[in-house]
XYZ file of C-alpha atoms in Angstrom:
424
model
C -2.184 24.100 -1.782
C -2.920 27.809 -2.042
C -2.742 29.279 -5.505
C -2.628 32.911 -4.367
C 0.166 35.366 -5.211
C 1.280 33.361 -8.251
C 0.896 35.944 -11.051
C 4.423 37.300 -10.842
C 5.880 33.804 -10.821
C 3.912 32.674 -13.848
C 4.779 35.817 -15.793
C 8.462 35.359 -15.079
C 8.452 31.746 -16.094
C 6.421 32.383 -19.193
C 8.822 34.787 -20.827
C 11.945 32.885 -19.843
C 10.708 29.764 -21.526
C 9.007 31.547 -24.415
C 12.518 32.388 -25.593
C 13.635 28.838 -24.954
C 10.849 27.439 -27.106
C 11.840 29.384 -30.203
C 15.587 29.660 -29.717
C 16.357 26.172 -28.492
C 19.382 25.681 -30.730
C 21.231 28.714 -29.373
C 20.411 27.918 -25.757
C 21.653 24.354 -26.119
C 24.764 25.224 -28.126
C 26.969 24.502 -25.118
C 25.826 20.900 -25.024
C 28.029 18.302 -26.639
C 26.660 16.954 -29.902
C 27.824 13.520 -28.821
C 25.374 13.480 -25.921
C 22.611 11.253 -27.271
C 20.147 11.761 -24.404
C 20.249 15.540 -24.725
C 20.088 15.269 -28.525
C 16.977 13.113 -28.223
C 15.388 15.602 -25.831
C 16.183 18.532 -28.133
C 14.662 16.680 -31.078
C 11.607 15.837 -28.977
C 11.114 19.518 -28.112
C 11.616 20.687 -31.699
C 9.100 18.172 -33.005
C 6.520 19.021 -30.357
C 6.608 22.721 -31.259
C 5.563 21.849 -34.823
C 2.630 19.667 -33.755
C -0.989 20.636 -33.189
C -1.430 20.667 -30.299
C 2.224 21.288 -29.288
C 2.390 18.523 -26.707
C 4.945 15.765 -26.149
C 2.768 12.682 -25.578
C 3.541 10.090 -22.940
C 5.223 6.970 -24.280
C 5.054 3.278 -23.365
C 1.332 3.386 -22.621
C -1.140 0.537 -22.625
C -3.988 0.678 -25.094
C -6.406 2.049 -22.493
C -3.893 4.657 -21.328
C -3.331 5.698 -24.940
C -7.092 6.138 -25.456
C -7.317 8.279 -22.321
C -4.446 10.456 -23.569
C -6.142 10.863 -26.955
C -9.395 11.917 -25.288
C -7.531 14.530 -23.256
C -5.620 15.957 -26.218
C -8.851 16.187 -28.222
C -10.574 18.168 -25.467
C -10.453 21.916 -26.172
C -10.608 22.876 -22.492
C -7.770 20.499 -21.574
C -5.420 22.036 -24.185
C -6.591 25.627 -23.701
C -3.205 26.784 -22.370
C -0.809 25.121 -24.807
C -0.543 28.264 -26.976
C 0.484 31.841 -26.186
C -2.769 33.564 -25.157
C -2.144 36.558 -27.461
C 0.114 35.485 -30.335
C -1.193 31.881 -30.410
C 2.373 30.689 -30.900
C 3.052 27.145 -29.619
C 4.575 26.641 -26.168
C 6.215 23.500 -24.829
C 3.897 21.076 -23.020
C 4.199 17.409 -22.091
C 1.958 14.641 -20.841
C 3.798 13.503 -17.715
C 1.522 10.634 -16.758
C -1.648 8.672 -17.484
C -2.858 6.701 -14.464
C -5.930 4.681 -13.499
C -8.084 7.152 -11.585
C -8.908 6.389 -7.984
C -12.110 7.298 -6.247
C -10.344 10.273 -4.663
C -9.596 11.656 -8.167
C -13.214 11.664 -9.360
C -15.681 14.554 -9.182
C -18.198 14.345 -6.322
C -21.095 11.908 -6.773
C -19.300 10.043 -9.577
C -19.702 6.282 -9.216
C -16.271 4.653 -9.134
C -15.686 1.758 -11.542
C -12.191 0.227 -11.755
C -10.664 0.518 -15.215
C -13.220 3.022 -16.496
C -11.599 6.334 -15.498
C -8.052 7.568 -16.138
C -6.196 10.600 -14.800
C -4.128 12.496 -17.412
C -1.503 15.004 -16.198
C 0.020 17.618 -18.526
C 2.800 20.045 -17.564
C 3.137 23.474 -19.215
C 6.857 24.337 -19.135
C 6.314 27.979 -20.138
C 3.668 28.659 -17.516
C 4.954 26.309 -14.784
C 1.407 25.014 -14.605
C -0.299 21.623 -14.580
C -3.559 20.589 -16.214
C -5.291 17.449 -14.936
C -8.097 15.709 -16.810
C -10.255 12.704 -15.906
C -11.107 10.603 -18.948
C -14.161 8.332 -19.014
C -13.415 5.477 -21.391
C -17.058 4.364 -21.408
C -18.522 7.675 -22.578
C -15.337 8.576 -24.511
C -15.040 12.059 -23.027
C -13.372 14.055 -20.263
C -15.681 14.377 -17.268
C -13.397 16.776 -15.373
C -10.435 19.026 -16.044
C -8.592 21.502 -13.830
C -5.579 23.791 -14.221
C -3.239 24.435 -11.285
C -0.845 27.377 -11.126
C 2.757 26.796 -9.966
C 2.165 23.045 -9.734
C 4.474 20.381 -11.169
C 3.358 16.770 -11.631
C 5.609 13.848 -10.875
C 8.224 13.218 -13.512
C 8.018 10.556 -16.214
C 10.843 8.022 -16.188
C 12.703 9.499 -19.159
C 13.040 12.890 -17.426
C 14.233 11.216 -14.221
C 16.922 9.437 -16.205
C 17.836 12.636 -18.040
C 18.243 14.479 -14.729
C 20.464 11.713 -13.397
C 22.448 11.711 -16.641
C 23.071 15.466 -16.471
C 24.324 15.132 -12.899
C 26.534 12.112 -13.572
C 28.142 13.523 -16.711
C 28.965 16.975 -15.394
C 32.719 17.078 -14.613
C 32.170 19.560 -11.784
C 30.201 16.931 -9.887
C 33.081 14.466 -9.989
C 35.448 17.261 -8.973
C 33.292 18.158 -5.974
C 32.910 14.537 -4.855
C 36.543 13.659 -5.470
C 35.575 10.629 -7.558
C 33.279 9.804 -10.510
C 29.658 9.626 -9.289
C 27.969 6.236 -9.389
C 24.400 6.410 -10.773
C 23.431 3.466 -8.564
C 24.100 5.534 -5.428
C 22.172 8.635 -6.499
C 19.261 9.593 -4.235
C 16.268 11.891 -4.750
C 16.896 12.385 -8.456
C 13.151 12.304 -9.113
C 12.228 14.706 -6.294
C 11.517 18.331 -7.183
C 13.597 21.088 -5.630
C 14.392 24.819 -5.693
C 17.494 27.049 -5.514
C 17.535 30.793 -4.895
C 19.114 33.192 -7.400
C 18.458 30.754 -10.255
C 15.378 29.960 -12.300
C 14.783 27.105 -9.888
C 13.933 29.672 -7.202
C 10.437 29.013 -5.839
C 10.264 26.170 -8.383
C 9.701 28.557 -11.309
C 11.461 25.998 -13.494
C 11.137 22.235 -13.281
C 14.122 21.284 -11.133
C 15.202 18.126 -9.313
C 18.156 17.316 -7.069
C 20.140 14.103 -7.602
C 22.010 13.717 -4.316
C 25.177 11.790 -3.466
C 26.170 10.974 0.121
C 29.807 10.848 1.223
C 30.275 9.755 4.845
C 28.613 12.499 6.905
C 27.822 14.855 4.003
C 25.521 15.000 0.995
C 26.139 16.764 -2.314
C 23.010 18.164 -3.955
C 23.195 18.601 -7.721
C 20.379 20.961 -8.747
C 19.285 20.008 -12.280
C 17.110 22.419 -14.274
C 14.993 20.267 -16.610
C 13.472 23.333 -18.237
C 16.828 24.735 -19.393
C 18.499 21.276 -19.430
C 21.542 22.243 -17.363
C 23.058 22.128 -13.881
C 21.778 25.138 -11.936
C 24.118 24.685 -8.984
C 25.525 22.374 -6.295
C 25.279 22.518 -2.512
C 26.596 20.447 0.417
C 24.644 19.529 3.551
C 25.776 17.771 6.718
C 23.801 14.577 7.382
C 25.306 13.605 10.730
C 27.308 10.544 11.781
C 26.983 7.438 9.648
C 24.497 4.827 10.825
C 24.125 1.199 9.824
C 21.612 0.786 7.009
C 18.793 -1.587 7.816
C 17.152 -3.728 5.189
C 13.924 -2.447 3.696
C 10.891 -3.163 5.826
C 8.799 -6.054 4.587
C 5.296 -4.628 4.311
C 2.048 -5.809 2.827
C 1.978 -3.180 0.096
C -0.576 -5.030 -1.984
C -2.937 -5.374 0.960
C -2.637 -1.704 1.884
C -3.196 -0.688 -1.720
C -6.297 -2.810 -2.231
C -7.817 -2.038 1.158
C -7.115 1.672 1.563
C -6.095 3.106 -1.855
C -8.876 1.748 -4.019
C -11.937 2.866 -2.079
C -13.222 4.953 0.808
C -13.508 3.454 4.276
C -16.282 4.564 6.641
C -15.236 5.195 10.242
C -17.141 6.112 13.417
C -15.164 7.683 16.285
C -17.501 8.317 19.194
C -19.709 11.280 18.202
C -17.750 11.695 14.944
C -18.175 9.937 11.598
C -16.074 10.265 8.453
C -14.664 8.510 5.404
C -10.939 8.139 4.691
C -8.739 6.983 1.828
C -5.031 6.890 0.961
C -4.365 8.986 -2.132
C -1.701 8.788 -4.802
C 0.296 11.766 -3.524
C -1.863 13.770 -1.073
C -1.505 11.543 1.966
C -4.498 10.254 3.908
C -7.588 12.161 2.781
C -10.682 12.402 4.960
C -14.108 13.466 3.687
C -17.694 14.018 4.831
C -16.582 14.595 8.432
C -19.581 14.921 10.773
C -20.015 15.700 14.465
C -23.277 14.328 15.827
C -24.398 13.940 12.197
C -23.748 17.601 11.353
C -21.210 17.987 8.564
C -18.177 19.966 9.691
C -15.521 19.289 7.040
C -16.016 18.495 3.368
C -12.497 17.098 2.935
C -8.938 17.492 4.156
C -5.573 16.114 3.005
C -1.800 16.549 3.176
C -0.692 18.050 -0.135
C 3.072 17.680 0.433
C 6.079 18.592 2.586
C 8.273 21.556 1.637
C 11.734 20.793 3.033
C 14.330 23.580 3.030
C 17.998 23.150 3.956
C 19.144 26.760 3.606
C 17.694 30.127 4.620
C 19.828 31.916 2.036
C 19.936 29.545 -0.944
C 16.441 28.150 -0.486
C 17.206 24.673 -1.794
C 15.343 21.641 -0.614
C 12.753 19.056 -1.606
C 9.039 18.886 -2.179
C 8.002 15.485 -0.812
C 4.698 13.878 -1.710
C 3.273 11.138 0.525
C 0.743 8.474 -0.363
C -0.021 4.942 -1.479
C 2.743 2.302 -1.554
C 1.912 1.082 -5.088
C 1.058 2.764 -8.416
C 1.754 6.063 -6.718
C 3.511 9.348 -7.441
C 4.529 9.654 -3.782
C 8.167 9.908 -2.723
C 7.526 8.746 0.847
C 5.158 5.802 1.142
C 2.492 4.519 3.491
C 4.028 1.275 4.741
C 1.466 0.433 7.401
C -2.334 0.625 7.430
C -4.016 3.676 8.975
C -4.401 3.310 12.755
C -6.842 4.646 15.364
C -5.799 5.676 18.891
C -7.730 7.048 21.848
C -6.722 9.922 24.095
C -7.709 9.676 27.769
C -7.790 12.041 30.711
C -6.488 11.416 34.236
C -9.653 9.485 35.070
C -8.983 7.146 32.110
C -12.000 8.512 30.240
C -11.821 8.797 26.454
C -11.749 12.478 25.485
C -10.652 12.182 21.833
C -9.977 9.810 18.958
C -7.002 10.005 16.609
C -6.673 8.676 13.063
C -3.009 8.505 12.064
C -0.865 7.394 9.140
C 2.896 6.880 8.896
C 5.039 7.214 5.750
C 8.590 5.938 5.210
C 11.233 6.262 2.512
C 12.434 2.898 1.269
C 15.960 3.396 2.578
C 15.124 4.900 5.990
C 17.057 5.544 8.283
C 19.927 6.104 5.848
C 20.730 9.737 4.940
C 18.350 11.474 2.532
C 15.465 9.226 3.536
C 12.407 10.424 5.405
C 9.743 9.386 7.892
C 6.546 11.418 8.274
C 3.421 11.033 10.389
C -0.024 12.510 9.735
C -2.705 12.795 12.431
C -6.376 13.753 12.561
C -7.622 14.216 16.145
C -11.338 14.537 17.003
C -12.464 15.520 20.499
C -15.730 14.471 22.118
C -16.683 18.124 22.701
C -16.597 18.949 18.965
C -13.062 20.301 18.638
C -10.689 18.883 16.029
C -6.999 19.204 15.312
C -4.893 18.142 12.314
C -1.121 17.759 12.658
C 1.847 16.328 10.771
C 5.452 15.718 11.787
C 8.808 14.760 10.346
C 10.564 12.059 12.364
C 13.811 12.156 10.340
C 16.380 11.348 9.188
C 16.381 13.652 6.202
C 19.217 14.974 4.080
C 20.818 17.403 6.514
C 20.810 18.463 10.154
C 19.374 21.941 9.486
C 16.177 21.134 7.613
C 13.008 23.196 8.004
C 9.839 21.238 7.249
C 6.703 23.043 6.065
C 3.778 20.688 5.540
C 1.016 21.919 3.256
C -2.480 20.993 4.482
C -5.659 21.533 2.482
C -8.867 21.780 4.532
C -12.258 22.379 2.917
C -14.845 23.292 5.539
C -18.463 22.280 5.006
C -20.961 24.934 3.958
C -20.284 28.476 2.813
C -20.628 30.569 5.997
C -17.572 30.501 8.267
C -16.121 32.727 10.948
C -12.414 32.745 11.757
C -10.826 33.967 14.961
C -7.178 34.605 15.746
C -5.789 34.113 19.252
C -4.011 37.085 20.772
C -2.253 37.583 24.104
C -4.114 37.618 27.435
C -6.639 35.039 26.285
C -8.223 37.346 23.729
C -9.615 36.282 20.372
C -10.177 38.566 17.411
């Protein structure tokens, strides 16, 4: 997504967590000493701030994943932002994930070889920033690294469990529900969120929303994993109860191997392109050509921003992508499909490449269904669209999909449509 207008956000986050890094004992004084999960997290933070570099490494890795993590942490460019830029004091950082890289993760013109490349994701709590590196285990070096402002990677399992624990153990949650919350019924506890008038606003802190449904309502518990506390709670109305259907039986393995591991070439009339399901950026298309002239370098669906309140600004940030080994919250459960659009004379005027994504528990409350479409017309026009088909976690949701489109070449002209058929 766009990285513009982020300076104020980063500055705010930086100083709020700078204090947290060096005064962690006072900030966590309210927490019960008997809480072992929070005690472990506090100890983890304290230890990381004494290390060089000050990074909490990912745990439970395979030998190849561990080697990729070591290569990343030994790369000076990858760890360039783990210290205060002026005082050089350590800030809190954590490796959130080490994954086998897919072809869509690699730099252009890099030959894909399964098992050779790994993607390493590091989150900077103080800066609310993510650094991504691609490790080449054959050459024993990082071949690519990039830093993204105001971006949060998908959570490691231990932070998901900590978020759920904070929600379950807070007595105010049980009071609001009217009964002790059951961790087995919690939804969306690994999905990032925001809440106005807190440090979760505009996702300046790392926040998630364990959600509990009660008949026709849902209680959102906004957990701040930067400050390790409950930032707030909100109710939404989900609508009348519906019978829950069993999870769809889909050929996840087949979809993964066929569409997530490599590009697929496709010809649609005068158009040609390549497409691939990504880990969390939906169906990506690349090298899009009209009559062999390149029009689009690449395009993808970064995520869905879902808001359930105009005043409080709380909601989810849903990633869509592959059904296996994926960071996506809403999964591709069917292969990509191609349709044709016809005019009144039954002549083909356009071709459409589409992909559907489903939550595992759809159509139960707080589960989602999305559709992504790329439409290419025979006269050279193109149109990209996405839609939410429900059901969601409330009846007042506003869905804002984030599309990333990289046009081919460097010389472009943009026109805006005005009234009376005028373009400027």
